[in-house]
Amino acid sequence: MLNSAENKNKIIKIFPLLINDKVFKIEDNSPNYNCIAWAAVVTDCWWDKLPMDKRPSYRHIDGVKFDWPFNVPDEFSTRVLIEIFENIKFVICATGDYEEGFKKVVIYELNGEATHMARQITWGEDRGAWTSKLGASFRISHESPKSLEGNIYGYAVLYMKKSMK
Amino acid sequence: MPFIVDLPPIDFPDENTKIERVDLNGQKNSGEFDFETLNIDKDLFENVYFKEKFNSLLYSWKNKTIFQSSISKIIEDKNFTEILKMNKKELFPLIIDEIEKEPSVLVWALNIISGQSLEIKQRHTIEDVCKKWVSLYRQGKINIV
């Protein structure tokens, strides 16, 4: 079962702060998309740095699409992630606190390198909590960006928000 | 009863293999070792060793990269590159079994080791191509040289 204690323990082993997370649950385990794509609500391809002349790449692996959209530089960095999300109308904001009418994303960094993104849930009983795709693996919901902080993704360093109106 | 301390790679020269004999009291015996006395079924040894090595590298690769979102970090991981160096013919069915059991980005290894890319014109997901590789392989349509 997807949301089993066994699977949850596997994740907690890597992200120990999840042990006290009241929202933590596993939602999916598809390899079809990664965290950056999921932050932009894309579930059928990976968003990862690609040389400019190969975007989007459908050929790279058997017709699977990989993209690094909006002509941003071929670089997996906070600077470039900001640029991508500015293209879809996000702006930098101060915190990850829930604001009615806004969708938020957060960028994580470890030793100055971008590692991960998460998106705030804006509907349902978990509204205000966060959703993260963990690489090619599980997609989870978690209470706050802090729950994934540690020696894998580092720390939540930058928030962006977008009006849903 | 001889005990092999370090299993060597299957293509490793015998003369470089480290072997120690330990008796029931834990005493190590030194001196020359006669390989003929081992009397191990070579094919069985190689098969078991190959599969164990694959499983071990796969386990380490998954553990190190399972939560990684960067493709280059996933495929440049040392364990993944070690998998790619294994004998293609024996490696292929192990990867096919693995992605049949659990579709995953391990399918990227098939493109790299075979030098082949499935001719799929429409857009697909990683799960789709895992199924496609498995199906073509089971039908005998993938030739590994």
GROMACS .gro file of C-alpha atoms in nm:
model
  310
    1MET     CA    1   0.000   0.000   0.000
    2LEU     CA    2   0.129   0.341  -0.101
    3ASN     CA    3   0.073   0.520   0.230
    4SER     CA    4   0.197   0.225   0.436
    5ALA     CA    5   0.402   0.257   0.752
    6GLU     CA    6   0.686   0.078   0.571
    7ASN     CA    7   0.699   0.339   0.293
    8LYS     CA    8   0.660   0.623   0.540
    9ASN     CA    9   0.947   0.488   0.748
   10LYS     CA   10   1.167   0.475   0.438
   11ILE     CA   11   1.103   0.847   0.388
   12ILE     CA   12   1.140   0.937   0.756
   13LYS     CA   13   1.479   0.767   0.757
   14ILE     CA   14   1.595   1.026   0.503
   15PHE     CA   15   1.388   1.320   0.630
   16PRO     CA   16   1.370   1.264   1.007
   17LEU     CA   17   1.174   1.582   1.082
   18LEU     CA   18   0.872   1.420   0.915
   19ILE     CA   19   0.829   1.196   1.217
   20ASN     CA   20   0.637   1.470   1.398
   21ASP     CA   21   0.462   1.605   1.088
   22LYS     CA   22   0.086   1.586   1.138
   23VAL     CA   23   0.005   1.616   0.767
   24PHE     CA   24   0.264   1.370   0.632
   25LYS     CA   25   0.116   1.124   0.387
   26ILE     CA   26   0.221   0.963   0.060
   27GLU     CA   27   0.014   1.061  -0.241
   28ASP     CA   28   0.189   0.902  -0.539
   29ASN     CA   29   0.503   0.717  -0.642
   30SER     CA   30   0.518   0.783  -1.017
   31PRO     CA   31   0.863   0.817  -1.177
   32ASN     CA   32   0.712   1.037  -1.451
   33TYR     CA   33   0.790   1.379  -1.303
   34ASN     CA   34   1.024   1.547  -1.056
   35CYS     CA   35   0.987   1.813  -0.789
   36ILE     CA   36   1.038   2.116  -1.012
   37ALA     CA   37   0.771   1.998  -1.257
   38TRP     CA   38   0.537   1.920  -0.967
   39ALA     CA   39   0.589   2.268  -0.818
   40ALA     CA   40   0.452   2.395  -1.151
   41VAL     CA   41   0.171   2.131  -1.145
   42VAL     CA   42   0.321   1.930  -1.431
   43THR     CA   43   0.296   1.551  -1.395
   44ASP     CA   44   0.402   1.404  -1.728
   45CYS     CA   45   0.763   1.514  -1.765
   46TRP     CA   46   1.078   1.610  -1.576
   47TRP     CA   47   1.189   1.971  -1.555
   48ASP     CA   48   1.566   1.972  -1.539
   49LYS     CA   49   1.844   2.173  -1.699
   50LEU     CA   50   1.884   2.108  -2.070
   51PRO     CA   51   2.100   2.267  -2.338
   52MET     CA   52   1.909   2.541  -2.516
   53ASP     CA   53   1.904   2.363  -2.853
   54LYS     CA   54   1.746   2.049  -2.707
   55ARG     CA   55   1.433   2.196  -2.548
   56PRO     CA   56   1.194   2.035  -2.501
   57SER     CA   57   1.367   1.705  -2.557
   58TYR     CA   58   1.135   1.429  -2.678
   59ARG     CA   59   1.412   1.217  -2.823
   60HIS     CA   60   1.646   1.192  -2.532
   61ILE     CA   61   1.489   0.877  -2.399
   62ASP     CA   62   1.226   0.696  -2.603
   63GLY     CA   63   0.980   0.975  -2.658
   64VAL     CA   64   0.978   1.083  -2.295
   65LYS     CA   65   0.966   1.459  -2.265
   66PHE     CA   66   1.221   1.654  -2.060
   67ASP     CA   67   1.199   2.028  -2.038
   68TRP     CA   68   1.370   2.334  -1.899
   69PRO     CA   69   1.117   2.592  -2.007
   70PHE     CA   70   1.110   2.961  -2.101
   71ASN     CA   71   1.458   2.983  -2.254
   72VAL     CA   72   1.625   3.009  -1.915
   73PRO     CA   73   1.999   2.930  -1.885
   74ASP     CA   74   2.112   2.566  -1.880
   75GLU     CA   75   2.169   2.571  -1.507
   76PHE     CA   76   1.998   2.410  -1.203
   77SER     CA   77   2.020   2.701  -0.962
   78THR     CA   78   1.801   2.915  -0.741
   79ARG     CA   79   1.852   3.209  -0.977
   80VAL     CA   80   1.721   3.009  -1.273
   81LEU     CA   81   1.435   2.852  -1.077
   82ILE     CA   82   1.322   3.203  -0.981
   83GLU     CA   83   1.330   3.297  -1.350
   84ILE     CA   84   1.120   2.994  -1.447
   85PHE     CA   85   0.856   3.065  -1.185
   86GLU     CA   86   0.851   3.437  -1.265
   87ASN     CA   87   0.751   3.326  -1.614
   88ILE     CA   88   0.442   3.165  -1.467
   89LYS     CA   89   0.355   3.480  -1.269
   90PHE     CA   90   0.512   3.400  -0.933
   91VAL     CA   91   0.688   3.675  -0.739
   92ILE     CA   92   0.933   3.648  -0.451
   93CYS     CA   93   0.769   3.679  -0.109
   94ALA     CA   94   0.886   3.685   0.250
   95THR     CA   95   0.742   3.370   0.404
   96GLY     CA   96   0.562   3.044   0.342
   97ASP     CA   97   0.271   3.143   0.565
   98TYR     CA   98  -0.063   3.066   0.405
   99GLU     CA   99  -0.231   3.365   0.239
  100GLU     CA  100  -0.584   3.329   0.110
  101GLY     CA  101  -0.597   3.371  -0.267
  102PHE     CA  102  -0.227   3.294  -0.322
  103LYS     CA  103  -0.038   2.986  -0.430
  104LYS     CA  104   0.320   2.957  -0.294
  105VAL     CA  105   0.631   2.761  -0.381
  106VAL     CA  106   0.956   2.723  -0.193
  107ILE     CA  107   1.312   2.659  -0.310
  108TYR     CA  108   1.557   2.453  -0.102
  109GLU     CA  109   1.933   2.487  -0.109
  110LEU     CA  110   2.214   2.272   0.026
  111ASN     CA  111   2.559   2.431   0.045
  112GLY     CA  112   2.447   2.709  -0.189
  113GLU     CA  113   2.309   2.472  -0.454
  114ALA     CA  114   1.939   2.441  -0.540
  115THR     CA  115   1.812   2.093  -0.454
  116HIS     CA  116   1.433   2.084  -0.430
  117MET     CA  117   1.104   2.270  -0.464
  118ALA     CA  118   0.771   2.226  -0.287
  119ARG     CA  119   0.429   2.384  -0.344
  120GLN     CA  120   0.169   2.497  -0.095
  121ILE     CA  121  -0.167   2.321  -0.098
  122THR     CA  122  -0.446   2.571  -0.154
  123TRP     CA  123  -0.758   2.360  -0.118
  124GLY     CA  124  -0.915   2.085   0.093
  125GLU     CA  125  -0.845   1.985   0.449
  126ASP     CA  126  -0.467   2.019   0.404
  127ARG     CA  127  -0.489   2.377   0.280
  128GLY     CA  128  -0.179   2.568   0.390
  129ALA     CA  129   0.030   2.248   0.408
  130TRP     CA  130   0.283   2.157   0.137
  131THR     CA  131   0.323   1.900  -0.136
  132SER     CA  132   0.658   1.769  -0.260
  133LYS     CA  133   0.769   1.522  -0.524
  134LEU     CA  134   1.079   1.348  -0.392
  135GLY     CA  135   1.290   1.296  -0.704
  136ALA     CA  136   1.182   0.995  -0.909
  137SER     CA  137   1.015   0.855  -0.603
  138PHE     CA  138   0.723   0.936  -0.373
  139ARG     CA  139   0.507   1.245  -0.374
  140ILE     CA  140   0.413   1.348  -0.023
  141SER     CA  141   0.222   1.614   0.164
  142HIS     CA  142   0.386   1.772   0.467
  143GLU     CA  143   0.293   2.029   0.725
  144SER     CA  144   0.563   2.284   0.651
  145PRO     CA  145   0.874   2.332   0.434
  146LYS     CA  146   1.081   2.274   0.748
  147SER     CA  147   0.975   1.908   0.757
  148LEU     CA  148   1.208   1.828   0.464
  149GLU     CA  149   1.504   2.026   0.589
  150GLY     CA  150   1.824   1.838   0.664
  151ASN     CA  151   2.129   1.700   0.492
  152ILE     CA  152   1.952   1.591   0.171
  153TYR     CA  153   1.770   1.904   0.055
  154GLY     CA  154   1.931   2.151   0.291
  155TYR     CA  155   1.707   2.439   0.390
  156ALA     CA  156   1.404   2.625   0.257
  157VAL     CA  157   1.564   2.949   0.144
  158LEU     CA  158   1.326   3.132  -0.083
  159TYR     CA  159   0.949   3.165  -0.119
  160MET     CA  160   0.749   3.278  -0.420
  161LYS     CA  161   0.379   3.342  -0.452
  162LYS     CA  162   0.120   3.384  -0.726
  163SER     CA  163  -0.225   3.531  -0.710
  164MET     CA  164  -0.499   3.280  -0.796
  165LYS     CA  165  -0.746   3.556  -0.887
  166MET     CA  166   3.695  -2.565   0.446
  167PRO     CA  167   3.834  -2.264   0.258
  168PHE     CA  168   3.657  -1.933   0.302
  169ILE     CA  169   3.670  -1.666   0.036
  170VAL     CA  170   3.717  -1.333   0.206
  171ASP     CA  171   3.696  -1.102  -0.092
  172LEU     CA  172   3.496  -1.222  -0.388
  173PRO     CA  173   3.679  -1.095  -0.695
  174PRO     CA  174   3.512  -0.961  -1.009
  175ILE     CA  175   3.452  -1.251  -1.245
  176ASP     CA  176   3.703  -1.124  -1.497
  177PHE     CA  177   3.970  -1.058  -1.236
  178PRO     CA  178   4.296  -1.253  -1.279
  179ASP     CA  179   4.327  -1.543  -1.035
  180GLU     CA  180   4.677  -1.443  -0.933
  181ASN     CA  181   4.542  -1.113  -0.796
  182THR     CA  182   4.269  -1.276  -0.590
  183LYS     CA  183   4.304  -1.249  -0.216
  184ILE     CA  184   4.225  -1.577  -0.045
  185GLU     CA  185   4.256  -1.667   0.321
  186ARG     CA  186   4.189  -2.001   0.488
  187VAL     CA  187   4.055  -1.988   0.839
  188ASP     CA  188   4.031  -2.302   1.050
  189LEU     CA  189   3.762  -2.377   1.306
  190ASN     CA  190   3.965  -2.205   1.578
  191GLY     CA  191   3.979  -1.887   1.375
  192GLN     CA  192   4.344  -1.935   1.291
  193LYS     CA  193   4.445  -1.803   0.952
  194ASN     CA  194   4.657  -2.039   0.742
  195SER     CA  195   4.920  -1.898   0.519
  196GLY     CA  196   5.101  -2.052   0.227
  197GLU     CA  197   5.021  -2.139  -0.130
  198PHE     CA  198   4.665  -2.210  -0.228
  199ASP     CA  199   4.561  -2.466  -0.485
  200PHE     CA  200   4.269  -2.328  -0.685
  201GLU     CA  201   4.166  -2.674  -0.799
  202THR     CA  202   4.064  -2.761  -0.444
  203LEU     CA  203   3.793  -2.499  -0.448
  204ASN     CA  204   3.595  -2.703  -0.697
  205ILE     CA  205   3.326  -2.438  -0.743
  206ASP     CA  206   3.085  -2.461  -1.031
  207LYS     CA  207   3.217  -2.168  -1.232
  208ASP     CA  208   2.889  -2.088  -1.409
  209LEU     CA  209   2.691  -2.096  -1.089
  210PHE     CA  210   2.951  -1.881  -0.916
  211GLU     CA  211   2.949  -1.626  -1.197
  212ASN     CA  212   2.571  -1.611  -1.215
  213VAL     CA  213   2.528  -1.572  -0.844
  214TYR     CA  214   2.808  -1.322  -0.825
  215PHE     CA  215   2.674  -1.118  -1.118
  216LYS     CA  216   2.323  -1.097  -0.979
  217GLU     CA  217   2.446  -1.015  -0.631
  218LYS     CA  218   2.670  -0.744  -0.766
  219PHE     CA  219   2.382  -0.596  -0.968
  220ASN     CA  220   2.145  -0.606  -0.671
  221SER     CA  221   2.403  -0.450  -0.448
  222LEU     CA  222   2.480  -0.163  -0.689
  223LEU     CA  223   2.109  -0.110  -0.757
  224TYR     CA  224   2.034  -0.092  -0.386
  225SER     CA  225   2.310   0.162  -0.327
  226TRP     CA  226   2.210   0.366  -0.633
  227LYS     CA  227   1.847   0.378  -0.523
  228ASN     CA  228   1.942   0.473  -0.170
  229LYS     CA  229   2.169   0.752  -0.283
  230THR     CA  230   1.955   0.900  -0.560
  231ILE     CA  231   1.595   0.806  -0.489
  232PHE     CA  232   1.509   1.158  -0.372
  233GLN     CA  233   1.730   1.332  -0.629
  234SER     CA  234   1.563   1.559  -0.887
  235SER     CA  235   1.863   1.619  -1.110
  236ILE     CA  236   1.894   1.371  -1.397
  237SER     CA  237   2.268   1.423  -1.427
  238LYS     CA  238   2.319   1.349  -1.057
  239ILE     CA  239   2.112   1.032  -1.093
  240ILE     CA  240   2.296   0.893  -1.393
  241GLU     CA  241   2.641   1.013  -1.290
  242ASP     CA  242   2.618   0.836  -0.956
  243LYS     CA  243   2.908   0.593  -0.910
  244ASN     CA  244   2.679   0.293  -0.853
  245PHE     CA  245   2.485   0.363  -1.174
  246THR     CA  246   2.802   0.397  -1.378
  247GLU     CA  247   2.928   0.069  -1.228
  248ILE     CA  248   2.604  -0.101  -1.337
  249LEU     CA  249   2.661   0.030  -1.690
  250LYS     CA  250   3.004  -0.135  -1.698
  251MET     CA  251   2.863  -0.484  -1.632
  252ASN     CA  252   2.826  -0.742  -1.907
  253LYS     CA  253   2.543  -0.613  -2.128
  254LYS     CA  254   2.399  -0.947  -2.221
  255GLU     CA  255   2.358  -1.059  -1.863
  256LEU     CA  256   2.266  -0.714  -1.735
  257PHE     CA  257   1.979  -0.652  -1.976
  258PRO     CA  258   1.738  -0.919  -1.844
  259LEU     CA  259   1.805  -0.810  -1.485
  260ILE     CA  260   1.708  -0.451  -1.569
  261ILE     CA  261   1.404  -0.571  -1.764
  262ASP     CA  262   1.289  -0.776  -1.463
  263GLU     CA  263   1.345  -0.479  -1.236
  264ILE     CA  264   1.150  -0.224  -1.443
  265GLU     CA  265   0.874  -0.477  -1.500
  266LYS     CA  266   0.838  -0.519  -1.124
  267GLU     CA  267   0.864  -0.147  -1.060
  268PRO     CA  268   0.877   0.103  -1.350
  269SER     CA  269   1.151   0.352  -1.276
  270VAL     CA  270   1.421   0.578  -1.416
  271LEU     CA  271   1.645   0.269  -1.424
  272VAL     CA  272   1.506   0.242  -1.779
  273TRP     CA  273   1.758   0.514  -1.872
  274ALA     CA  274   2.028   0.247  -1.838
  275LEU     CA  275   1.876   0.049  -2.127
  276ASN     CA  276   1.927   0.334  -2.371
  277ILE     CA  277   2.279   0.389  -2.255
  278ILE     CA  278   2.399   0.027  -2.260
  279SER     CA  279   2.215  -0.075  -2.576
  280GLY     CA  280   2.280   0.246  -2.766
  281GLN     CA  281   1.922   0.204  -2.881
  282SER     CA  282   1.626   0.434  -2.837
  283LEU     CA  283   1.277   0.305  -2.891
  284GLU     CA  284   1.122   0.453  -3.200
  285ILE     CA  285   0.819   0.607  -3.042
  286LYS     CA  286   0.684   0.902  -3.229
  287GLN     CA  287   0.427   1.019  -2.979
  288ARG     CA  288   0.508   1.156  -2.638
  289HIS     CA  289   0.541   0.907  -2.352
  290THR     CA  290   0.603   0.893  -1.982
  291ILE     CA  291   0.875   0.693  -1.808
  292GLU     CA  292   0.617   0.432  -1.705
  293ASP     CA  293   0.503   0.396  -2.068
  294VAL     CA  294   0.855   0.333  -2.196
  295CYS     CA  295   0.929   0.084  -1.919
  296LYS     CA  296   0.628  -0.120  -2.034
  297LYS     CA  297   0.735  -0.084  -2.397
  298TRP     CA  298   1.093  -0.203  -2.332
  299VAL     CA  299   0.964  -0.501  -2.132
  300SER     CA  300   0.715  -0.595  -2.401
  301LEU     CA  301   0.967  -0.570  -2.687
  302TYR     CA  302   1.227  -0.765  -2.491
  303ARG     CA  303   0.983  -1.042  -2.403
  304GLN     CA  304   0.887  -1.069  -2.771
  305GLY     CA  305   1.255  -1.109  -2.862
  306LYS     CA  306   1.263  -0.782  -3.053
  307ILE     CA  307   1.559  -0.633  -2.867
  308ASN     CA  308   1.899  -0.761  -2.973
  309ILE     CA  309   2.185  -0.703  -2.737
  310VAL     CA  310   2.522  -0.735  -2.903
   0.00000   0.00000   0.00000
